[in-house]
mmCIF file of C-alpha atoms (C1' of nucleotides) in Angstrom:
data_model
loop_
_atom_site.group_PDB
_atom_site.id
_atom_site.type_symbol
_atom_site.label_atom_id
_atom_site.label_comp_id
_atom_site.label_asym_id
_atom_site.label_seq_id
_atom_site.Cartn_x
_atom_site.Cartn_y
_atom_site.Cartn_z
ATOM 1 C CA UNK A 585 -10.534 2.174 57.834
ATOM 2 C CA UNK A 586 -11.738 5.682 59.247
ATOM 3 C CA UNK A 587 -14.765 3.556 60.217
ATOM 4 C CA UNK A 588 -15.351 5.590 63.265
ATOM 5 C CA UNK A 589 -13.241 8.783 62.966
ATOM 6 C CA UNK A 590 -15.747 10.796 61.841
ATOM 7 C CA UNK A 591 -17.776 9.951 65.063
ATOM 8 C CA UNK A 592 -14.946 11.153 67.363
ATOM 9 C CA UNK A 593 -15.102 15.278 67.363
ATOM 10 C CA UNK A 594 -11.946 16.120 67.568
ATOM 11 C CA UNK A 595 -11.540 20.103 68.746
ATOM 12 C CA UNK A 596 -9.437 22.512 65.989
ATOM 13 C CA UNK A 597 -6.132 22.533 67.729
ATOM 14 C CA UNK A 598 -6.048 18.124 67.939
ATOM 15 C CA UNK A 599 -6.610 18.601 64.608
ATOM 16 C CA UNK A 600 -3.940 21.168 63.770
ATOM 17 C CA UNK A 601 -1.220 19.468 65.542
ATOM 18 C CA UNK A 602 -1.661 16.029 64.196
ATOM 19 C CA UNK A 603 -1.947 17.793 60.922
ATOM 20 C CA UNK A 604 1.297 19.804 61.219
ATOM 21 C CA UNK A 605 2.822 16.341 62.845
ATOM 22 C CA UNK A 606 1.980 14.346 60.043
ATOM 23 C CA UNK A 607 3.777 16.955 57.493
ATOM 24 C CA UNK A 608 6.841 16.633 59.843
ATOM 25 C CA UNK A 609 6.910 12.768 59.970
ATOM 26 C CA UNK A 610 8.855 11.616 57.075
ATOM 27 C CA UNK A 611 12.674 12.602 57.197
ATOM 28 C CA UNK A 612 13.124 13.515 54.033
ATOM 29 C CA UNK A 613 10.481 16.286 54.675
ATOM 30 C CA UNK A 614 12.721 17.336 57.983
ATOM 31 C CA UNK A 615 15.687 17.467 55.654
ATOM 32 C CA UNK A 616 13.954 19.683 53.146
ATOM 33 C CA UNK A 617 12.828 22.019 55.637
ATOM 34 C CA UNK A 618 16.440 22.151 57.016
ATOM 35 C CA UNK A 619 17.923 23.000 53.536
ATOM 36 C CA UNK A 620 15.627 25.629 52.830
ATOM 37 C CA UNK A 621 15.561 27.303 56.335
ATOM 38 C CA UNK A 622 20.011 26.998 55.875
ATOM 39 C CA UNK A 623 20.038 28.587 52.567
ATOM 40 C CA UNK A 624 20.955 32.224 52.803
ATOM 41 C CA UNK A 625 18.748 32.353 49.869
ATOM 42 C CA UNK A 626 15.899 30.682 48.350
ATOM 43 C CA UNK A 627 15.615 27.479 47.059
ATOM 44 C CA UNK A 628 14.443 25.992 43.699
ATOM 45 C CA UNK A 629 15.133 22.240 42.580
ATOM 46 C CA UNK A 630 18.444 22.233 43.646
ATOM 47 C CA UNK A 631 16.756 19.778 45.950
ATOM 48 C CA UNK A 632 16.557 17.630 43.419
ATOM 49 C CA UNK A 633 20.390 17.428 43.764
ATOM 50 C CA UNK A 634 21.307 17.054 46.601
ATOM 51 C CA UNK A 635 18.429 14.523 47.459
ATOM 52 C CA UNK A 636 19.158 11.305 45.629
ATOM 53 C CA UNK A 637 15.446 10.750 44.803
ATOM 54 C CA UNK A 638 13.282 11.228 42.019
ATOM 55 C CA UNK A 639 12.024 14.270 40.998
ATOM 56 C CA UNK A 640 8.512 13.560 41.246
ATOM 57 C CA UNK A 641 8.977 12.194 44.774
ATOM 58 C CA UNK A 642 10.457 15.458 45.784
ATOM 59 C CA UNK A 643 7.837 17.259 44.442
ATOM 60 C CA UNK A 644 5.288 14.984 46.041
ATOM 61 C CA UNK A 645 7.161 16.177 49.526
ATOM 62 C CA UNK A 646 7.170 19.735 48.578
ATOM 63 C CA UNK A 647 3.198 19.639 47.471
ATOM 64 C CA UNK A 648 2.552 17.811 51.621
ATOM 65 C CA UNK A 649 4.907 20.508 52.971
ATOM 66 C CA UNK A 650 2.851 23.538 51.209
ATOM 67 C CA UNK A 651 -0.152 22.039 51.876
ATOM 68 C CA UNK A 652 0.470 21.965 55.720
ATOM 69 C CA UNK A 653 1.383 25.503 55.180
ATOM 70 C CA UNK A 654 4.823 25.158 56.127
ATOM 71 C CA UNK A 655 6.313 26.466 53.022
ATOM 72 C CA UNK A 656 5.387 28.556 50.089
ATOM 73 C CA UNK A 657 6.234 28.200 46.607
ATOM 74 C CA UNK A 658 6.692 31.431 44.363
ATOM 75 C CA UNK A 659 6.825 30.480 40.259
ATOM 76 C CA UNK A 660 10.041 32.339 39.400
ATOM 77 C CA UNK A 661 9.945 31.068 35.537
ATOM 78 C CA UNK A 662 11.630 28.704 34.682
ATOM 79 C CA UNK A 663 12.401 27.540 38.085
ATOM 80 C CA UNK A 664 10.230 27.803 41.434
ATOM 81 C CA UNK A 665 11.485 29.041 44.593
ATOM 82 C CA UNK A 666 10.432 27.851 47.671
ATOM 83 C CA UNK A 667 11.199 28.556 51.137
ATOM 84 C CA UNK A 668 9.640 28.481 54.958
ATOM 85 C CA UNK A 669 6.564 30.125 55.030
ATOM 86 C CA UNK A 670 7.778 32.132 57.977
ATOM 87 C CA UNK A 671 4.480 33.364 59.528
ATOM 88 C CA UNK A 672 3.156 30.040 59.602
ATOM 89 C CA UNK A 673 6.326 28.266 60.597
ATOM 90 C CA UNK A 674 5.829 30.481 64.141
ATOM 91 C CA UNK A 675 2.221 29.902 64.106
ATOM 92 C CA UNK A 676 3.319 25.920 63.992
ATOM 93 C CA UNK A 677 6.196 26.734 66.712
ATOM 94 C CA UNK A 678 3.581 27.926 69.408
ATOM 95 C CA UNK A 679 0.767 25.600 68.546
ATOM 96 C CA UNK A 680 3.721 22.834 69.194
ATOM 97 C CA UNK A 681 5.082 24.767 72.090
ATOM 98 C CA UNK A 682 2.182 24.982 74.046
ATOM 99 C CA UNK A 683 1.512 21.051 73.608
ATOM 100 C CA UNK A 684 4.589 20.038 74.963
ATOM 101 C CA UNK A 685 4.089 22.393 77.749
ATOM 102 C CA UNK A 686 1.476 19.998 78.830
ATOM 103 C CA UNK A 687 3.328 17.368 81.151
ATOM 104 C CA UNK A 688 2.455 14.724 82.934
ATOM 105 C CA UNK A 689 1.849 15.274 86.904
ATOM 106 C CA UNK A 690 4.222 14.923 88.977
ATOM 107 C CA UNK A 691 3.633 11.367 91.338
ATOM 108 C CA UNK A 692 2.438 9.587 88.391
ATOM 109 C CA UNK A 693 3.646 6.528 87.479
ATOM 110 C CA UNK B 583 7.779 1.818 48.261
ATOM 111 C CA UNK B 584 11.094 2.736 50.611
ATOM 112 C CA UNK B 585 13.270 1.373 47.340
ATOM 113 C CA UNK B 586 15.690 4.332 48.146
ATOM 114 C CA UNK B 587 15.266 5.492 51.388
ATOM 115 C CA UNK B 588 17.482 3.025 52.268
ATOM 116 C CA UNK B 589 20.230 4.658 50.346
ATOM 117 C CA UNK B 590 19.365 8.422 51.643
ATOM 118 C CA UNK B 591 21.451 8.760 54.812
ATOM 119 C CA UNK B 592 19.670 10.710 57.401
ATOM 120 C CA UNK B 593 21.366 11.741 60.227
ATOM 121 C CA UNK B 594 19.888 10.767 63.892
ATOM 122 C CA UNK B 595 18.157 13.962 64.401
ATOM 123 C CA UNK B 596 16.280 13.641 61.129
ATOM 124 C CA UNK B 597 15.312 10.305 62.146
ATOM 125 C CA UNK B 598 14.033 11.266 65.621
ATOM 126 C CA UNK B 599 12.257 14.284 64.799
ATOM 127 C CA UNK B 600 10.439 12.352 61.903
ATOM 128 C CA UNK B 601 9.658 9.586 64.246
ATOM 129 C CA UNK B 602 8.408 11.938 67.092
ATOM 130 C CA UNK B 603 6.171 13.416 65.010
ATOM 131 C CA UNK B 604 4.816 10.244 63.408
ATOM 132 C CA UNK B 605 3.564 9.746 66.723
ATOM 133 C CA UNK B 606 1.763 12.858 67.104
ATOM 134 C CA UNK B 607 0.183 12.598 63.257
ATOM 135 C CA UNK B 608 -3.062 11.144 64.674
ATOM 136 C CA UNK B 609 -5.709 13.143 66.027
ATOM 137 C CA UNK B 610 -6.880 10.635 68.826
ATOM 138 C CA UNK B 611 -3.559 10.269 70.031
ATOM 139 C CA UNK B 612 -3.147 14.039 70.850
ATOM 140 C CA UNK B 613 -6.378 13.376 72.541
ATOM 141 C CA UNK B 614 -4.856 10.513 74.437
ATOM 142 C CA UNK B 615 -1.879 12.162 74.910
ATOM 143 C CA UNK B 616 -3.456 15.441 76.397
ATOM 144 C CA UNK B 617 -6.144 13.419 79.158
ATOM 145 C CA UNK B 618 -2.865 11.619 80.021
ATOM 146 C CA UNK B 619 -1.187 14.944 80.956
ATOM 147 C CA UNK B 620 -4.216 16.761 82.098
ATOM 148 C CA UNK B 621 -5.372 13.826 84.403
ATOM 149 C CA UNK B 622 -4.720 14.562 88.297
ATOM 150 C CA UNK B 623 -3.542 10.936 88.564
ATOM 151 C CA UNK B 624 -2.476 8.307 86.142
ATOM 152 C CA UNK B 625 -4.628 6.523 83.953
ATOM 153 C CA UNK B 626 -5.504 3.418 82.533
ATOM 154 C CA UNK B 627 -8.689 2.042 80.482
ATOM 155 C CA UNK B 628 -10.984 4.490 81.211
ATOM 156 C CA UNK B 629 -9.445 5.815 77.595
ATOM 157 C CA UNK B 630 -11.974 3.450 76.442
ATOM 158 C CA UNK B 631 -15.086 5.158 78.062
ATOM 159 C CA UNK B 632 -13.693 8.472 77.038
ATOM 160 C CA UNK B 633 -13.015 7.917 73.795
ATOM 161 C CA UNK B 634 -15.483 6.420 71.360
ATOM 162 C CA UNK B 635 -13.116 3.538 69.824
ATOM 163 C CA UNK B 636 -12.759 0.090 70.103
ATOM 164 C CA UNK B 637 -10.415 -0.965 72.879
ATOM 165 C CA UNK B 638 -8.214 -2.705 70.249
ATOM 166 C CA UNK B 639 -7.863 0.439 68.576
ATOM 167 C CA UNK B 640 -6.830 2.511 71.327
ATOM 168 C CA UNK B 641 -4.652 0.145 73.021
ATOM 169 C CA UNK B 642 -2.974 -0.206 69.328
ATOM 170 C CA UNK B 643 -2.623 4.208 69.172
ATOM 171 C CA UNK B 644 -1.313 3.674 73.035
ATOM 172 C CA UNK B 645 1.203 1.312 71.675
ATOM 173 C CA UNK B 646 2.465 3.801 69.240
ATOM 174 C CA UNK B 647 2.894 6.603 71.926
ATOM 175 C CA UNK B 648 5.064 4.191 74.006
ATOM 176 C CA UNK B 649 7.303 2.917 71.590
ATOM 177 C CA UNK B 650 7.839 6.458 70.542
ATOM 178 C CA UNK B 651 8.876 6.922 74.242
ATOM 179 C CA UNK B 652 6.076 9.018 74.817
ATOM 180 C CA UNK B 653 4.374 7.365 77.594
ATOM 181 C CA UNK B 654 4.758 4.668 79.953
ATOM 182 C CA UNK B 655 2.749 2.099 81.150
ATOM 183 C CA UNK B 656 2.520 0.488 84.562
ATOM 184 C CA UNK B 657 1.275 -2.950 85.082
ATOM 185 C CA UNK B 658 -1.234 -2.866 88.091
ATOM 186 C CA UNK B 659 -3.595 -5.862 87.936
ATOM 187 C CA UNK B 660 -5.802 -5.999 87.067
ATOM 188 C CA UNK B 661 -5.508 -2.623 84.740
ATOM 189 C CA UNK B 662 -2.795 -0.847 83.547
ATOM 190 C CA UNK B 663 -1.528 3.017 84.341
ATOM 191 C CA UNK B 664 -0.450 4.657 81.984
ATOM 192 C CA UNK B 665 1.247 8.326 81.907
ATOM 193 C CA UNK B 666 3.473 10.828 79.950
ATOM 194 C CA UNK B 667 7.033 9.670 80.251
ATOM 195 C CA UNK B 668 8.136 13.182 81.710
ATOM 196 C CA UNK B 669 11.721 12.357 80.730
ATOM 197 C CA UNK B 670 11.030 11.528 77.376
ATOM 198 C CA UNK B 671 8.756 14.305 76.932
ATOM 199 C CA UNK B 672 10.970 16.521 77.973
ATOM 200 C CA UNK B 673 13.445 15.414 75.279
ATOM 201 C CA UNK B 674 10.955 15.670 72.759
ATOM 202 C CA UNK B 675 10.093 18.975 73.209
ATOM 203 C CA UNK B 676 13.687 19.952 73.073
ATOM 204 C CA UNK B 677 14.125 18.359 70.337
ATOM 205 C CA UNK B 678 11.084 19.628 68.201
ATOM 206 C CA UNK B 679 12.014 23.367 70.115
ATOM 207 C CA UNK B 680 15.068 23.224 68.672
ATOM 208 C CA UNK B 681 14.293 21.982 65.132
ATOM 209 C CA UNK B 682 11.290 24.678 65.132
ATOM 210 C CA UNK B 683 14.131 27.117 66.441
ATOM 211 C CA UNK B 684 15.376 27.112 62.385
ATOM 212 C CA UNK B 685 13.679 29.453 60.604
ATOM 213 C CA UNK B 686 14.024 30.958 56.907
ATOM 214 C CA UNK B 687 15.850 33.857 56.136
ATOM 215 C CA UNK B 688 14.562 37.037 55.640
ATOM 216 C CA UNK B 689 14.529 38.081 52.268
ATOM 217 C CA UNK B 690 13.696 35.007 51.070
ATOM 218 C CA UNK B 691 10.282 35.061 48.688
ATOM 219 C "C1'" DT C 984 -11.395 -24.323 90.041
ATOM 220 C "C1'" DT C 985 -14.734 -21.482 87.350
ATOM 221 C "C1'" DA C 986 -16.017 -16.875 85.929
ATOM 222 C "C1'" DG C 987 -15.254 -12.348 85.234
ATOM 223 C "C1'" DT C 988 -12.140 -8.238 84.085
ATOM 224 C "C1'" DT C 989 -8.744 -5.781 81.809
ATOM 225 C "C1'" DC C 990 -5.698 -5.213 78.169
ATOM 226 C "C1'" DA C 991 -2.725 -7.196 74.665
ATOM 227 C "C1'" DT C 992 -2.350 -9.131 70.453
ATOM 228 C "C1'" DC C 993 -3.677 -11.901 65.848
ATOM 229 C "C1'" DG C 994 -5.944 -11.542 61.536
ATOM 230 C "C1'" DT C 995 -8.111 -8.855 58.243
ATOM 231 C "C1'" DA C 996 -10.263 -5.010 55.237
ATOM 232 C "C1'" DA C 997 -9.881 -0.906 53.565
ATOM 233 C "C1'" DA C 998 -7.290 3.711 52.954
ATOM 234 C "C1'" DT C 999 -3.199 6.571 52.788
ATOM 235 C "C1'" DA C 1000 1.689 7.209 51.904
ATOM 236 C "C1'" DT C 1001 5.451 6.606 49.371
ATOM 237 C "C1'" DA C 1002 8.351 5.647 45.970
ATOM 238 C "C1'" DC C 1003 9.129 5.381 40.273
ATOM 239 C "C1'" DG C 1004 8.645 6.144 35.729
ATOM 240 C "C1'" DA C 1005 6.427 8.799 32.177
ATOM 241 C "C1'" DT C 1006 3.959 12.647 30.494
ATOM 242 C "C1'" DT C 1007 2.094 17.143 30.669
ATOM 243 C "C1'" DG C 1008 2.145 22.147 31.073
ATOM 244 C "C1'" DA C 1009 4.521 26.655 31.040
ATOM 245 C "C1'" DT C 1010 8.236 29.352 30.104
ATOM 246 C "C1'" DT C 1011 12.492 30.245 27.762
ATOM 247 C "C1'" DT C 1012 15.843 29.956 24.084
ATOM 248 C "C1'" DG C 1013 17.371 29.118 19.655
ATOM 249 C "C1'" DC D 393 7.706 27.690 15.308
ATOM 250 C "C1'" DA D 394 10.901 23.939 17.440
ATOM 251 C "C1'" DA D 395 13.785 22.638 21.380
ATOM 252 C "C1'" DA D 396 14.645 22.505 25.870
ATOM 253 C "C1'" DT D 397 14.449 22.850 30.865
ATOM 254 C "C1'" DC D 398 11.897 22.738 34.692
ATOM 255 C "C1'" DA D 399 8.052 21.092 37.623
ATOM 256 C "C1'" DA D 400 3.731 19.422 38.846
ATOM 257 C "C1'" DT D 401 0.639 15.863 37.531
ATOM 258 C "C1'" DC D 402 -0.521 11.131 36.227
ATOM 259 C "C1'" DG D 403 -0.924 6.055 37.000
ATOM 260 C "C1'" DT D 404 0.764 2.306 39.330
ATOM 261 C "C1'" DA D 405 2.850 -1.065 42.612
ATOM 262 C "C1'" DT D 406 4.068 -1.739 47.233
ATOM 263 C "C1'" DA D 407 4.434 -0.813 52.250
ATOM 264 C "C1'" DT D 408 2.095 1.358 56.091
ATOM 265 C "C1'" DT D 409 -1.559 2.727 58.923
ATOM 266 C "C1'" DT D 410 -6.012 2.568 60.671
ATOM 267 C "C1'" DA D 411 -9.977 0.120 62.086
ATOM 268 C "C1'" DC D 412 -12.592 -3.918 63.828
ATOM 269 C "C1'" DG D 413 -13.905 -8.058 66.063
ATOM 270 C "C1'" DA D 414 -12.295 -12.155 67.933
ATOM 271 C "C1'" DT D 415 -8.936 -14.367 70.694
ATOM 272 C "C1'" DG D 416 -5.561 -14.954 74.164
ATOM 273 C "C1'" DA D 417 -3.011 -14.068 78.259
ATOM 274 C "C1'" DA D 418 -2.564 -12.373 83.629
ATOM 275 C "C1'" DC D 419 -4.790 -11.642 87.310
ATOM 276 C "C1'" DT D 420 -8.984 -11.642 90.726
ATOM 277 C "C1'" DA D 421 -12.627 -13.041 93.033
ATOM 278 C "C1'" DA D 422 -16.202 -16.245 94.106
#
DNA sequence: TTAGTTCATCGTAAATATACGATTGATTTG
DNA sequence: CAAATCAATCGTATATTTACGATGAACTAA
């Protein structure tokens, strides 16, 4: 795979949107984000209790979300507090929003 | 894999958003959507000329976008005209827009 | 009919994603 | 210090994605 991907020069926006979308491409990650966003205050591994998945799996998904910049974790021994990274979240919203503002032209198909 | 996925009951919105995001999770699909959206009129396999990838690969990506409902193809022998499915596109925008309206609470982390 | 065009699909190889249990590392508590 | 807790990481099995070339199906043109 990826035999030609490197030959295509994507612009940064295309890459950013795709990376963004990839982070959102699994339902459990959507669930996690919803849970984090809905909490009155920040969250920790209660996720492990709310989501019937192995702790290691949830940790993996959290890592993916963190790497995408959507959430941030604050070590708060002996726990870790996760929450939406509001700044990045806003940027993502803008990015995706602008992309969706594109539209097919009338009279097509 | 998927050993527990079926045990978790995701709600339809979570599934829809994740599916949507998955369709957008590859830069070449973002590129394709942009190309389709920017064309004054609808498109066919000129994509094959604009994107340095095997025709079969592009066809595969088009299929993914079609299955996600984002584009539609109209057979127009001997070619096929693709374009943004504006109705679905609008729905996707709403879905994603609402999701992004979620936000972490102030005072977190 | 025959050849050519266009696109989808098949078969396949390699990369990546996803899940688990087990282990490790950091920190707190006794 | 020892034991307990919490979360990350490791190792691994399986599924999915992604890419390619080759083939096939539908249609046009000669």
